[in-house]
Coordinates of C-alpha atoms in Angstrom, one line a residue:
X86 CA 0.0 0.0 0.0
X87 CA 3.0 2.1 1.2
X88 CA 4.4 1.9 -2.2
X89 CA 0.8 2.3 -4.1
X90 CA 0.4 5.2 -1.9
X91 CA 3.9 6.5 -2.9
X92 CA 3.5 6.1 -6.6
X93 CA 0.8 7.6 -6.8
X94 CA 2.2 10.8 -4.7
X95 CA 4.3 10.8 -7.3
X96 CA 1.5 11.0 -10.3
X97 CA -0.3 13.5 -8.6
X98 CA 2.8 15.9 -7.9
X99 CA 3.8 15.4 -11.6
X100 CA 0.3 16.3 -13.1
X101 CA 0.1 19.3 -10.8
X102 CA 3.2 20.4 -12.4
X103 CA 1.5 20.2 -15.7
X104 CA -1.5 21.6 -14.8
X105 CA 0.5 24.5 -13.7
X106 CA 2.6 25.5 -17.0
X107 CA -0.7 25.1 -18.7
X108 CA -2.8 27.8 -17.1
X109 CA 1.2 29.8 -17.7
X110 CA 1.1 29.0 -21.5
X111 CA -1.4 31.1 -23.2
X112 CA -4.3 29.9 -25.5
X113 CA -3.2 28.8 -29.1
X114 CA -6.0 30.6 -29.9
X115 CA -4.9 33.5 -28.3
X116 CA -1.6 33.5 -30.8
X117 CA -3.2 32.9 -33.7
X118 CA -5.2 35.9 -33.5
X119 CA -2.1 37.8 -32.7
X120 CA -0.7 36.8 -36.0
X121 CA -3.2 36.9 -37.7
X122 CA -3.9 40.9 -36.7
X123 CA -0.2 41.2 -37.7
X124 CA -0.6 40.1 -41.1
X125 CA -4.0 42.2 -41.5
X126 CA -2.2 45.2 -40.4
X127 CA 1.0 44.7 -42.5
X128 CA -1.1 44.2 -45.8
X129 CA -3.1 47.1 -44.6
X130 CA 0.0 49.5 -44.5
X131 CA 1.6 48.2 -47.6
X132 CA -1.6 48.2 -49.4
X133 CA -2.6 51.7 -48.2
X134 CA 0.4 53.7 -49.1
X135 CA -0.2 57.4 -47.8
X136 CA -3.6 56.9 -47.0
X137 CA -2.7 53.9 -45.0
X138 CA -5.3 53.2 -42.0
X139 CA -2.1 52.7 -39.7
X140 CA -0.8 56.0 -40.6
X141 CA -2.7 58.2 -38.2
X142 CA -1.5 55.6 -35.5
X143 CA 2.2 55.9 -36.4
X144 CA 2.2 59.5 -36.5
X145 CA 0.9 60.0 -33.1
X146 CA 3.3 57.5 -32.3
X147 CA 5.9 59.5 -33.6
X148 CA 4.8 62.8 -32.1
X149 CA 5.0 61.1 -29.2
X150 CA 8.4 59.8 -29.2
X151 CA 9.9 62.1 -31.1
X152 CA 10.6 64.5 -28.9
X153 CA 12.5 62.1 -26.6
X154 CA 14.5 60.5 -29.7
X155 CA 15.8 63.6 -30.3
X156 CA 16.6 65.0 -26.6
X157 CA 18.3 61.6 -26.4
X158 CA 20.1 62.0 -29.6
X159 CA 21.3 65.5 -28.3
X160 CA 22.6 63.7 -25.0
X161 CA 24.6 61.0 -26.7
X162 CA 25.9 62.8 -29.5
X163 CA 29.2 64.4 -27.8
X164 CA 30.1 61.1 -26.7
X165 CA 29.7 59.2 -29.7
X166 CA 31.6 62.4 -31.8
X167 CA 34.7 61.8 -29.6
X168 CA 36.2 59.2 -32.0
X169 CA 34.8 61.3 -35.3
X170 CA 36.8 64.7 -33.9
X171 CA 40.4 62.6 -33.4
X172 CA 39.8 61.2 -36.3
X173 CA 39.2 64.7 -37.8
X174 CA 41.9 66.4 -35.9
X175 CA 44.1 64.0 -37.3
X176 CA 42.9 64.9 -41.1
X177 CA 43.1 68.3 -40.2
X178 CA 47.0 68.2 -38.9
X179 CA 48.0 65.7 -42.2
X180 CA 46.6 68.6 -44.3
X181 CA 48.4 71.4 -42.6
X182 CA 51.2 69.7 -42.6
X183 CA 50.6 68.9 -47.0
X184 CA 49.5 72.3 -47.1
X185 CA 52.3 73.7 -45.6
X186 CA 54.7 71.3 -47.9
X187 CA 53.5 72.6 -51.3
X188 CA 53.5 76.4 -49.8
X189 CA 57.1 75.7 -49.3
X190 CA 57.8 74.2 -52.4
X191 CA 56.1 76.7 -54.3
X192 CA 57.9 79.5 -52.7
X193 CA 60.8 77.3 -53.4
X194 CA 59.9 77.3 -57.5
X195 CA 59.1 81.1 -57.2
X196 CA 62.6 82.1 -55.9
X197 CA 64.2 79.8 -58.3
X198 CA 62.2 81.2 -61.1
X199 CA 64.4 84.2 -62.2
X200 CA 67.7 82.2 -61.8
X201 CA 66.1 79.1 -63.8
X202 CA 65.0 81.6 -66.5
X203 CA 68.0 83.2 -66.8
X204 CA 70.0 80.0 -66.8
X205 CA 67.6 79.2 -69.4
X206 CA 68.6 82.1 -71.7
X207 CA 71.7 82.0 -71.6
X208 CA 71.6 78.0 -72.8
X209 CA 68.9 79.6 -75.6
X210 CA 72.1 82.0 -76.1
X211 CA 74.1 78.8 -76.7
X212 CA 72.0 77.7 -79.8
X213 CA 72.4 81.4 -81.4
X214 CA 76.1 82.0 -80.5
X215 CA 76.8 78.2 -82.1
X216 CA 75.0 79.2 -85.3
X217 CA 76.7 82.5 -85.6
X218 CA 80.6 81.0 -84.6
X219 CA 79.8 78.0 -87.1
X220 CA 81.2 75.8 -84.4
X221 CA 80.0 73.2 -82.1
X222 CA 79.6 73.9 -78.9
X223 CA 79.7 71.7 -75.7
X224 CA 77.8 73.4 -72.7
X225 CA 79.0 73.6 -69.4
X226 CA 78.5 75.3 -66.0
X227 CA 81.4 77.3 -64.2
X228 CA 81.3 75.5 -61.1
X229 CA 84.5 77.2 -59.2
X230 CA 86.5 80.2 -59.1
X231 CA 90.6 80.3 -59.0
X232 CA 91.7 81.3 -55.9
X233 CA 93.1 84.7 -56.1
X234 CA 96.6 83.4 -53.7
X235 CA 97.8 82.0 -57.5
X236 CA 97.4 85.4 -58.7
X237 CA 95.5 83.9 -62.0
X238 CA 91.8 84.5 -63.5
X239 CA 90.6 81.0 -63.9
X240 CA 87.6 79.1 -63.5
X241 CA 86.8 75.4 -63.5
X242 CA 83.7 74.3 -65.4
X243 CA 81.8 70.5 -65.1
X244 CA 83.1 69.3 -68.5
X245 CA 86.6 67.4 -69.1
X246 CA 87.9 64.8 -71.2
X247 CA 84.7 62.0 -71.3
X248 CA 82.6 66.0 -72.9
X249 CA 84.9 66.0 -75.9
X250 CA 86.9 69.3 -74.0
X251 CA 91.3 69.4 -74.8
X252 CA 93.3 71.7 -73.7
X253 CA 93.5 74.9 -76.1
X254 CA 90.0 75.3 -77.0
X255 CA 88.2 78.6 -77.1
X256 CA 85.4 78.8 -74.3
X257 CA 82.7 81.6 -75.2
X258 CA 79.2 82.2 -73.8
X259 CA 76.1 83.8 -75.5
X260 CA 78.0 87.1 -74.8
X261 CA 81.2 87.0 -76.5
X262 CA 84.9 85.4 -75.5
X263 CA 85.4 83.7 -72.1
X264 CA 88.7 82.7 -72.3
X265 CA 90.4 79.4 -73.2
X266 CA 91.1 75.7 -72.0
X267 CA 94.3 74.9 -69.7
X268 CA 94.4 71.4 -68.2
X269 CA 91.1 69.0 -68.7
X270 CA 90.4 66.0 -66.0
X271 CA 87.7 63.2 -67.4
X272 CA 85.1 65.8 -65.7
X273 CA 86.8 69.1 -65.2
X274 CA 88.6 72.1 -66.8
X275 CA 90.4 74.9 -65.9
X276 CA 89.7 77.5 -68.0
X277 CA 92.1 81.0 -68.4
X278 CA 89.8 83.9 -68.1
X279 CA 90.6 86.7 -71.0
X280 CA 91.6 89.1 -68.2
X281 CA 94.4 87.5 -66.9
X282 CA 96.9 89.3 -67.0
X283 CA 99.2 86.9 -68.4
X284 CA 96.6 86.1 -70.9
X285 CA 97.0 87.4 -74.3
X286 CA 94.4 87.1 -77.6
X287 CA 94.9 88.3 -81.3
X288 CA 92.7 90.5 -82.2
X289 CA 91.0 92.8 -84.9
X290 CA 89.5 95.9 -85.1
X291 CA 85.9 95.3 -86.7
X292 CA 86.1 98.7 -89.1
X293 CA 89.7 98.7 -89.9
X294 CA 90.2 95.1 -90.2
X295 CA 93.6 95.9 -88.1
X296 CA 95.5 92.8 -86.2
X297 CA 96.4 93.4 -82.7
X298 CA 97.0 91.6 -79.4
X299 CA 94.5 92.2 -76.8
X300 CA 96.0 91.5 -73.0
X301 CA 94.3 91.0 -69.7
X302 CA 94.0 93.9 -67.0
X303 CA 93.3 92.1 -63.9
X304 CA 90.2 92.6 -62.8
X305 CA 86.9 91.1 -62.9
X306 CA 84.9 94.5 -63.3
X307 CA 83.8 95.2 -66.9
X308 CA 84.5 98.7 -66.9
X309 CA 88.7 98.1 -66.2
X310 CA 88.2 96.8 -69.6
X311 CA 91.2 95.2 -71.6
X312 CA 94.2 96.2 -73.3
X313 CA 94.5 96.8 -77.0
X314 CA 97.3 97.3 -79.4
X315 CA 97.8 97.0 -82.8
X316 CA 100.3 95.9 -84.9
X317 CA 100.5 99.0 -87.2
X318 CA 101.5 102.3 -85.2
X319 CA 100.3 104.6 -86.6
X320 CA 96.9 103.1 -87.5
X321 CA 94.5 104.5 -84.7
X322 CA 91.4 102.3 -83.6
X323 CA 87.9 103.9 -83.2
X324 CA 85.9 104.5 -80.2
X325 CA 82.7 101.6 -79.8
X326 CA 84.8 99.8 -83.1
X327 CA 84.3 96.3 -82.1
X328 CA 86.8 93.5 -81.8
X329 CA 86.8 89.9 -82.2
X330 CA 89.7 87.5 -82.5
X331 CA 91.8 86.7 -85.6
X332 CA 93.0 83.5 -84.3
X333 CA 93.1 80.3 -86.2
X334 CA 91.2 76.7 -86.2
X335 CA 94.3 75.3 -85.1
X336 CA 95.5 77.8 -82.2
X337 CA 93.6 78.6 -78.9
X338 CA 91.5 80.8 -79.9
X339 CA 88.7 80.7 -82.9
X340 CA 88.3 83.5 -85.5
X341 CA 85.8 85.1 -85.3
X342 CA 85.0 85.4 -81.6
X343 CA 83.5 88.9 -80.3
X344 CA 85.6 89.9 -77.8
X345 CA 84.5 94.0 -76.7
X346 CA 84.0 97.2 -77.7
X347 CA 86.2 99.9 -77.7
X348 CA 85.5 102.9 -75.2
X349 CA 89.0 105.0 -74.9
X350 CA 91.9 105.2 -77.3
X351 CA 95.0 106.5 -76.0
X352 CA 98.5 107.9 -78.3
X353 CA 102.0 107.6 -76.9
X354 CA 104.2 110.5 -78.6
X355 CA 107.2 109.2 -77.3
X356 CA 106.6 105.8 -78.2
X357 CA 104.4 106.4 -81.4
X358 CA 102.2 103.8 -80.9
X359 CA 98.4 103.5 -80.0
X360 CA 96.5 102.1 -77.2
X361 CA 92.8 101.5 -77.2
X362 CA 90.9 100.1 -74.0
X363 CA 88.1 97.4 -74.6
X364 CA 85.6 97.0 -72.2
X365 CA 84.7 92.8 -73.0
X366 CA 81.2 91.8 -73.6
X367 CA 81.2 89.2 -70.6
X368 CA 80.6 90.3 -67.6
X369 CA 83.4 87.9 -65.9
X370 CA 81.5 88.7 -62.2
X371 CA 78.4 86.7 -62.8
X372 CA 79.8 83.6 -65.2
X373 CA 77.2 80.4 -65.4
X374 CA 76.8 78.9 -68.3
X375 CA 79.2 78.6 -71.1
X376 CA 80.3 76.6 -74.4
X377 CA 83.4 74.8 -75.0
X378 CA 84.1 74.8 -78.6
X379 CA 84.8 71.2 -80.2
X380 CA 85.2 69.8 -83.9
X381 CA 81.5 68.9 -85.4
X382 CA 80.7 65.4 -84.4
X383 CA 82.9 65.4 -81.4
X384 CA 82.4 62.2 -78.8
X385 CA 80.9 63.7 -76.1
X386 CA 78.8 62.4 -72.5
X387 CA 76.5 64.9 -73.0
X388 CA 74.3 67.0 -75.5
X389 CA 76.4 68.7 -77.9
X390 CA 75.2 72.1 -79.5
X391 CA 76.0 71.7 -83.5
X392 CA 77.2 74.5 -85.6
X393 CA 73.3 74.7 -87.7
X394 CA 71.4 74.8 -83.6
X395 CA 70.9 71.6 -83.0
X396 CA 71.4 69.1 -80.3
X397 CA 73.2 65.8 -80.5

């Protein structure tokens, strides 16, 4: 009986149990009606459009909880902008710092602008100054000044032996006669400036057609000028005659090289002889660019300027 008794304890607790969770689960009667009322509504709204019967309920819906969506919104929004202004910040500062780069390299272009123009003419000068010489021409930049302890006018220029440059050449610019080759490395040479004193050019009165030699006086201002004398005594040069050499294609200088102007012409009684002053066309003081002359077709490492303009 005991264990009847117990068994049946048992049935009875377990069916109280299930009693229980059913009155807690609601009625499947009760869901279906739910989803059913969900499915009416939705095909309602969709159906409806604009004039939807479920639009008056959603916008007192929204006029109700608007209001607190946004005050909400307002709350939250400087914490949830912290990341977007690092972020931000960090833009900003890589821009300044771009910015700040181009402002610097377009100062940088606009300093540079009148020395890269003029460096520009004077190569332009090249092209004309070949044409008229009928000589080739290799360019080069004067890159050093002699020291003045040796006493001499030179310069060293970026072109040696591998440019097609010897020893002996004439060097010109666009203006007129720079002076003339001494020593040559494979990427150097020392060049003898015209105003050396110990430099001396033959040259010839443009008018006259008079031979002379034309010596250095020193100095690197224009208006100390150079020294002229001719051959011929009693032959007197003319003031703002021009001169250019009378060398040969063999010798250190070319024919034909504009070398001055003449400004003052001075006699000597006592020695009978004439002496004319020539104040060069280069202006020695601010040398850049220049042009070695070589024979046409010269192997060079660089472009060479031919005798009709072109580049090779």
């Amino acid at each position: 009986m005991g264990a009847f008794g117990g068994h049946e304890g048992r049935e009875r607790r377990w069916t109280g149990l299930d009693r229980l969770e059913s009155r807690n689960r609601p009625p499947r009667s009760l869901l279906l009606a739910l989803v059913l009322a969900s499915i009416t509504l939705i095909t309602l709204d969709v159906s409806g459009g604009g004039s939807s019967p479920i639009e008056p309920a959603r916008r007192a819906v929204g006029e109700a909880f608007g209001p607190a969506e946004a005050g909400v919104a307002a709350a939250v929004r400087p914490f949830t902008a912290v990341p977007t202004w690092f972020r931000s910040k960090g833009d900003l500062a890589d821009q300044v710092r771009d910015l700040e780069a181009s402002n610097a390299e377009l100062k940088g272009r606009i300093d540079l602008a009148g020395f890269d123009r003029n460096r520009l003419e004077q190569y332009d000068g090249l092209t004309t100054a070949a044409e008229d010489l009928g000589s080739a021409l290799v360019p080069a930049r004067v890159v050093a000044l002699g020291s003045r302890q040796s006493q001499s006018f030179t310069v060293t220029i970026d072109a040696g032996s591998a440019a097609g440059v010897g020893p002996d050449m004439t060097v010109v610019n666009n203006d007129g006669l720079v002076g003339r080759v001494l020593r040559v490395t494979r990427t150097t040479a020392t060049v003898l400036l015209v105003i050396d004193p110990d430099s001396t050019v033959g040259g010839r009165v443009g008018s006259s057609m008079e031979i002379g030699f034309v010596t250095g006086s020193g100095s690197l201002d224009q208006e100390a000028g150079l020294d002229l004398r001719l051959v011929d005594d009693a032959s007197v040069p003319a003031r703002d005659d021009t001169v250019v050499t009378w060398g040969s294609t063999t010798g250190p200088y070319a024919p034909g090289v504009p070398i001055g102007t003449i400004t003052e012409v001075y006699s000597s009684l006592r020695e009978a002889s004439q002496r004319a002053v020539v104040k060069p066309f280069v202006d020695f003081s601010a040398l850049d660019v220049v042009g070695v002359m070589v024979p046409s077709g010269s192997r060079s490492d660089r472009a060479v300027i031919e005798a009709d303009g072109s580049l090779r």
